Structures are given as C-alpha cells and as structure tokens.
XYZ file of C-alpha atoms in Angstrom:
340
model
C 8.842 -55.729 -98.856
C 7.247 -55.924 -95.147
C 3.634 -56.305 -94.865
C 2.025 -54.731 -91.628
C -1.246 -53.378 -90.179
C 0.185 -49.894 -89.586
C 3.372 -48.037 -90.126
C 3.641 -45.360 -87.256
C 5.779 -42.258 -88.272
C 7.230 -40.964 -85.041
C 8.260 -42.828 -81.788
C 7.244 -40.152 -79.344
C 4.888 -40.902 -76.517
C 1.858 -40.539 -78.720
C 3.390 -42.872 -81.342
C 4.272 -45.494 -78.595
C 0.824 -45.332 -77.324
C -0.666 -45.920 -80.621
C 1.367 -49.171 -80.791
C -0.300 -50.151 -77.602
C -3.860 -49.328 -78.822
C -3.202 -51.137 -82.067
C -1.739 -53.993 -80.061
C -4.715 -54.752 -77.877
C -6.903 -54.808 -80.896
C -4.482 -57.660 -82.418
C -2.720 -55.361 -84.903
C 0.966 -55.101 -85.553
C 3.003 -51.931 -86.398
C 6.307 -50.847 -87.402
C 7.387 -47.480 -86.098
C 9.934 -45.322 -88.060
C 11.609 -42.338 -86.359
C 14.451 -39.842 -87.651
C 16.096 -39.997 -84.016
C 18.235 -42.532 -82.768
C 16.041 -43.697 -79.875
C 12.462 -43.506 -78.716
C 10.984 -40.593 -76.998
C 10.612 -37.688 -79.506
C 10.297 -34.231 -78.116
C 10.192 -35.714 -74.451
C 13.866 -37.002 -74.818
C 15.366 -34.372 -77.044
C 14.033 -31.298 -75.653
C 13.239 -32.020 -71.982
C 14.317 -35.372 -70.648
C 14.505 -34.271 -67.121
C 11.807 -31.551 -67.005
C 8.908 -32.613 -64.876
C 5.612 -33.288 -66.590
C 2.509 -33.100 -64.472
C -0.560 -33.605 -66.689
C -0.335 -37.477 -67.332
C -3.606 -38.896 -65.593
C -2.731 -40.721 -62.596
C 1.014 -40.000 -62.702
C 1.414 -36.973 -60.437
C 4.883 -36.287 -61.744
C 7.151 -37.925 -64.250
C 9.956 -36.850 -66.725
C 10.275 -37.424 -70.524
C 12.726 -39.945 -69.862
C 10.579 -42.021 -67.408
C 7.445 -41.490 -69.473
C 9.184 -43.080 -72.494
C 10.532 -45.963 -70.728
C 7.100 -46.695 -69.182
C 5.527 -46.538 -72.567
C 8.211 -48.926 -74.066
C 7.582 -51.309 -71.104
C 3.818 -51.243 -71.957
C 4.171 -52.121 -75.617
C 6.837 -54.750 -74.885
C 4.439 -57.631 -75.128
C 3.731 -56.769 -78.859
C 7.547 -57.079 -79.912
C 7.131 -54.100 -82.017
C 9.860 -53.290 -84.579
C 11.366 -49.716 -84.079
C 13.339 -48.276 -87.096
C 15.530 -45.333 -86.066
C 17.842 -42.893 -87.823
C 15.538 -43.039 -90.969
C 12.384 -41.271 -91.995
C 9.728 -41.783 -94.685
C 10.983 -40.721 -98.067
C 8.235 -41.996 -100.228
C 4.639 -42.928 -100.292
C 2.938 -44.540 -103.039
C -1.055 -45.430 -103.374
C -1.483 -49.213 -103.866
C -5.216 -49.872 -104.153
C -6.448 -49.813 -100.529
C -2.938 -50.058 -99.267
C 0.151 -47.553 -99.102
C 3.487 -48.473 -100.052
C 6.024 -46.826 -97.733
C 9.887 -46.418 -98.543
C 12.314 -45.185 -95.918
C 15.661 -43.187 -96.286
C 17.317 -46.453 -95.432
C 15.303 -48.196 -98.358
C 13.050 -50.303 -96.042
C 9.758 -51.093 -97.729
C 6.528 -51.529 -96.128
C 3.025 -52.333 -97.442
C 0.161 -51.257 -95.290
C -3.357 -50.062 -95.094
C -2.728 -47.635 -92.300
C -0.308 -44.864 -91.948
C -0.365 -43.143 -88.588
C 1.735 -39.840 -88.399
C 2.454 -38.983 -84.896
C 5.579 -36.785 -85.774
C 5.098 -34.093 -83.178
C 5.801 -30.753 -84.852
C 7.781 -32.512 -87.536
C 10.918 -34.546 -87.857
C 14.040 -33.558 -86.120
C 16.962 -32.472 -88.453
C 20.473 -32.031 -87.265
C 21.693 -28.658 -87.299
C 24.925 -28.646 -89.585
C 28.202 -26.802 -89.251
C 28.306 -23.702 -91.200
C 30.753 -25.160 -93.671
C 30.398 -24.561 -97.358
C 29.479 -27.779 -99.262
C 29.474 -29.559 -96.186
C 27.050 -32.343 -97.943
C 30.011 -33.898 -99.744
C 31.431 -35.254 -96.552
C 27.977 -36.614 -95.294
C 28.339 -39.947 -97.171
C 31.858 -40.682 -96.223
C 33.158 -39.540 -92.561
C 30.876 -36.674 -91.499
C 28.250 -38.134 -88.972
C 25.235 -36.646 -86.912
C 24.338 -39.618 -85.116
C 26.168 -42.848 -84.074
C 24.570 -46.031 -85.886
C 27.399 -48.377 -85.619
C 30.140 -47.443 -83.091
C 32.712 -49.929 -84.512
C 33.040 -47.706 -87.468
C 35.098 -45.498 -85.148
C 37.379 -48.047 -83.870
C 40.972 -47.082 -83.910
C 40.149 -43.870 -85.482
C 41.127 -40.185 -84.344
C 37.556 -38.764 -83.906
C 36.482 -35.060 -83.569
C 33.281 -34.592 -81.728
C 31.454 -30.990 -81.948
C 29.305 -30.158 -79.076
C 28.618 -29.741 -75.574
C 25.492 -31.509 -74.700
C 24.541 -35.108 -73.528
C 25.079 -36.591 -76.882
C 28.547 -35.190 -77.311
C 29.800 -36.116 -73.979
C 28.200 -39.427 -73.979
C 29.836 -40.491 -77.122
C 33.067 -38.963 -75.988
C 33.016 -41.303 -72.981
C 31.716 -44.136 -74.984
C 33.898 -44.055 -78.091
C 37.097 -43.336 -75.994
C 36.941 -47.079 -75.217
C 37.477 -48.040 -78.867
C 38.798 -44.965 -80.630
C 42.730 -44.190 -81.195
C 41.929 -40.507 -79.811
C 38.809 -38.400 -78.985
C 39.204 -34.537 -79.850
C 35.988 -32.995 -78.225
C 35.517 -29.280 -79.397
C 32.916 -27.021 -77.921
C 32.211 -23.383 -78.644
C 31.757 -22.535 -74.799
C 33.852 -23.263 -71.604
C 30.859 -24.703 -69.850
C 28.975 -27.818 -71.085
C 25.345 -28.651 -70.875
C 25.591 -32.361 -70.361
C 25.112 -34.103 -67.161
C 28.035 -33.308 -64.668
C 29.020 -36.909 -64.071
C 29.512 -37.545 -67.771
C 31.379 -34.116 -67.982
C 33.738 -35.404 -65.105
C 34.139 -38.591 -66.915
C 35.371 -36.754 -69.929
C 37.837 -34.596 -67.954
C 39.309 -37.627 -66.438
C 39.815 -39.249 -69.757
C 41.766 -36.094 -70.702
C 44.120 -36.364 -68.098
C 44.811 -39.969 -69.076
C 45.387 -38.843 -72.681
C 42.526 -40.539 -74.260
C 40.569 -37.445 -74.932
C 41.625 -33.878 -75.948
C 39.151 -31.189 -74.902
C 39.189 -27.878 -76.717
C 36.761 -25.174 -75.623
C 35.763 -21.563 -76.937
C 36.454 -22.969 -80.502
C 34.144 -22.971 -83.514
C 34.565 -24.730 -86.979
C 36.169 -22.619 -89.804
C 36.561 -25.333 -92.496
C 36.720 -29.053 -93.197
C 39.457 -29.871 -95.707
C 39.482 -33.022 -97.865
C 38.146 -34.094 -101.339
C 35.349 -36.644 -100.502
C 36.529 -37.286 -96.914
C 37.306 -34.910 -94.118
C 41.162 -35.231 -93.502
C 41.784 -31.980 -91.565
C 39.555 -29.535 -89.784
C 40.253 -25.824 -89.175
C 38.852 -24.203 -85.896
C 38.868 -20.718 -84.562
C 39.176 -19.594 -80.953
C 37.356 -16.711 -79.527
C 40.472 -14.799 -79.153
C 41.266 -15.192 -83.030
C 43.709 -18.044 -82.775
C 43.429 -20.856 -85.392
C 44.282 -24.645 -84.968
C 44.330 -27.187 -88.008
C 43.817 -30.778 -86.848
C 44.141 -34.022 -88.526
C 41.151 -36.347 -87.948
C 39.618 -39.493 -89.421
C 36.074 -38.706 -88.881
C 33.875 -36.056 -87.294
C 30.669 -36.198 -85.383
C 28.648 -33.106 -85.296
C 26.256 -32.672 -82.379
C 24.951 -28.964 -82.919
C 21.463 -29.796 -81.750
C 18.400 -30.451 -83.672
C 15.998 -28.276 -85.595
C 12.312 -29.246 -86.334
C 11.160 -29.419 -89.932
C 8.092 -30.736 -91.330
C 10.138 -32.622 -93.939
C 9.033 -35.002 -96.657
C 5.499 -34.849 -94.987
C 4.675 -31.589 -96.645
C 4.935 -33.203 -100.070
C 2.572 -36.027 -99.244
C -0.539 -34.194 -100.563
C -2.210 -33.887 -97.083
C -4.159 -30.834 -96.176
C -2.208 -28.392 -94.143
C -2.884 -25.540 -91.879
C 0.066 -23.569 -90.290
C 2.221 -26.647 -90.885
C -0.207 -28.962 -89.130
C -2.147 -31.596 -90.657
C -5.953 -31.086 -90.915
C -8.027 -34.216 -89.651
C -11.594 -35.216 -88.659
C -12.427 -35.758 -85.028
C -14.185 -39.028 -85.618
C -10.977 -40.922 -86.261
C -8.277 -38.390 -87.061
C -7.992 -39.320 -90.633
C -6.541 -36.798 -92.909
C -8.025 -36.110 -96.521
C -6.166 -39.195 -97.715
C -7.936 -42.590 -96.786
C -5.706 -44.695 -94.522
C -3.431 -41.842 -93.492
C -3.941 -40.491 -90.071
C -2.345 -37.659 -87.912
C -2.186 -37.603 -84.109
C -0.496 -35.634 -81.411
C 1.016 -32.118 -82.111
C 1.176 -32.773 -85.837
C -2.469 -32.625 -86.327
C -5.093 -29.910 -85.978
C -8.870 -29.472 -85.664
C -11.159 -27.210 -84.014
C -10.544 -26.890 -80.347
C -7.267 -28.849 -80.685
C -4.986 -28.864 -77.538
C -1.318 -29.678 -77.780
C -1.288 -31.948 -74.840
C 0.227 -35.446 -74.740
C -3.098 -36.596 -73.030
C -4.873 -35.228 -76.203
C -2.663 -37.244 -78.466
C -3.406 -40.468 -76.309
C -7.017 -39.895 -76.926
C -6.531 -39.336 -80.711
C -4.545 -42.680 -80.848
C -7.145 -44.591 -79.277
C -9.791 -43.494 -81.779
C -7.527 -43.762 -84.706
C -6.597 -47.436 -83.859
C -10.302 -48.372 -84.110
C -10.537 -47.171 -87.758
C -7.226 -48.873 -88.336
C -8.840 -52.136 -87.298
C -11.749 -51.934 -89.836
C -9.185 -51.094 -92.788
C -6.709 -53.859 -91.722
C -9.474 -56.370 -90.972
C -12.291 -55.529 -93.348
C -13.951 -59.071 -92.942
C -13.840 -59.202 -89.138
C -16.427 -57.652 -87.091
C -15.040 -55.461 -84.458
C -16.503 -55.771 -80.795
C -15.356 -53.116 -78.184
C -13.904 -54.754 -75.095
C -12.724 -53.219 -71.952
C -9.011 -54.524 -71.144
C -10.207 -55.312 -67.535
C -12.409 -57.988 -68.827
C -11.323 -59.217 -72.194
C -9.375 -62.661 -72.129
C -8.127 -61.892 -75.868
C -6.627 -58.748 -74.637
C -5.027 -60.332 -71.514
C -3.589 -62.956 -73.675
C -2.038 -60.331 -75.928
C -0.584 -58.527 -73.015
C 0.777 -61.702 -71.488
C -1.574 -61.571 -68.515
C -2.357 -64.861 -66.644
C -5.891 -65.195 -65.525
C -6.451 -67.105 -62.294
C-alpha cells in the first residue's frame, strides 16, 4: 500500500500541471494513466498540431508542451504509472483507497481526476471472442519489448505507434510482419522510410491493403488470416500480435464511482473543483460547471485552486499561508532554485 498526498488520474497537460501546483505546496502525488506515456490528448490526437493559446507561449505543439511540463515537475520526482487505470475506489474514513488494473494500491486523502474526456481505450480488431488472446499474445501496447525477442511479430496499423515499434522491435525480433489496410501510412515519413529499408534487408515484411479476418488458436494466436481489398486471402504463422488500430475515448470505470454526471462530464463546484464526493476533484475537460470552457488554460486554473483544498485535506494540522513563487524560499527550495 502506497500512501500519498494525492492520486492524479490522467497524465495530460492539466494533470501534469496539477503535479506542479501540489509540489510547490510540499505535497507529493502519484499519476495514473491508461496510455503508455504522458501527454494525453495532446500526444495521442495532435502531437504536431500548433497550439496558440498557452499564456506567454505564442506557439507550441502537444509534444513540446508535454515535454516542458515534464521538465517543470522534474524537481518533485513524481511517480508516473502508465498502461493502467483506476479500477476500484473505496472509502477509508477521510481517505480513499485506490486500486489500479495492475493491482497497485494507494491510500490518499485526495483524488484529482484530470482524465480529459475520459480514458483512451484501444480499438480492437473485429475478431470474434478476441478477448481470449489478450492475456497471452495479443497486445495493444508495448510494456516490455524484451517479450518480443526472437519472435515473429505481426503488427497491425499505419500510424506512428505501428511504424515506431516496427523499427524498434526489428532489432530484437526474429521477423516483423507489418499489415496496414491502406497503401499509404500516416506515420512520420522518416520512420516509414526506415521500415521500407528494413524490408529490403529482410527484417520486415510489409503487407498493405489487407485487413484481419480471423485469429486462430486456442488460448494463444498461432495463425492469422488476412484479406486483401481484391479478395485474396493469406494465412500467416506468428508468435504474437500487436494491434495499433487507434484509440477510442470512454468514460470507463469513472462512470461507476458514484459521482454526479452531466453529459458524460463530472459536475464540480467552482471554489475548489470538488465533486459531490469529499476529496475527489475533477479538472480539465472531464469537469463541468456553469460557464465552463474546455481549454488547457482553464484546466491550469482549476488545478491551482484544487491544489489549495488538497493541502487542507492532506495537512489538516498545518496552517496554509499563500506565497508567490517569486518570493518564497520554501518554494525555491522545492524547485531546486539557488538563491544568491
């Protein structure tokens, strides 16, 4: 059981900034995200798309914004838990007990939901009873690349994730078979070129205009059946399958936590952005209130006010004194700033 001042659900920009706001108050946090990296919607939906409404930053991308936020919270050495989500919440007096899908357990007085429009769930291939393979050799993300060492790996997809892992896993896999439903790829051109070079060297086989028809095997996939747009079918022997068909956004387990909902958003007050449950807060696109604007800027504001209430709950015996970051030696110390 890990005891912490706050658990933040969501590692997008708003969740990362909440880490900073908690950190300058001397509070620690653990962050849980269903994706395999920080950045949330910014990284998954528009990593290279310009963002123009971040104060004092005339233009940035989702990627650069995320990297700068990670740099900003680096002094706090925050634990980020990826590829998992909160599966269970239990009340424990003035605290909450949080259990993730990877069976990590936390005890905390504060839960901050910064999950954007919900959790990102993988889109699954349209194969009947596909769930039976998900505990063996069908994967929607790479947690440990060494699992694919000396394997014949089938990768479905045409975006950055599919092409990036095609190139990376080709270094340790016996063979990579990359299958995409179109002739053109959506990934960065440099990565596509690398994959095609690997095809020439015999490390990668690229099959385009194919879609999955069936996965064969008992508990493990040992053969896949694919169909070309012209009707031709192929049967391939594989050791494992990585499916990168994109993501869909679902509210997920949050819908079952007993929180007040309005059109798939969590209702909060505008004093501290607490939900109807004491100690559970919602900030960013996941929350709603009169006049709500779904902007990253708004989420930053919500996180700052939310952190103040989190301090009161985590440190009930301490008196909070508001300080500006420009003048507080305590804050400077937490940030590793040397004062002359």
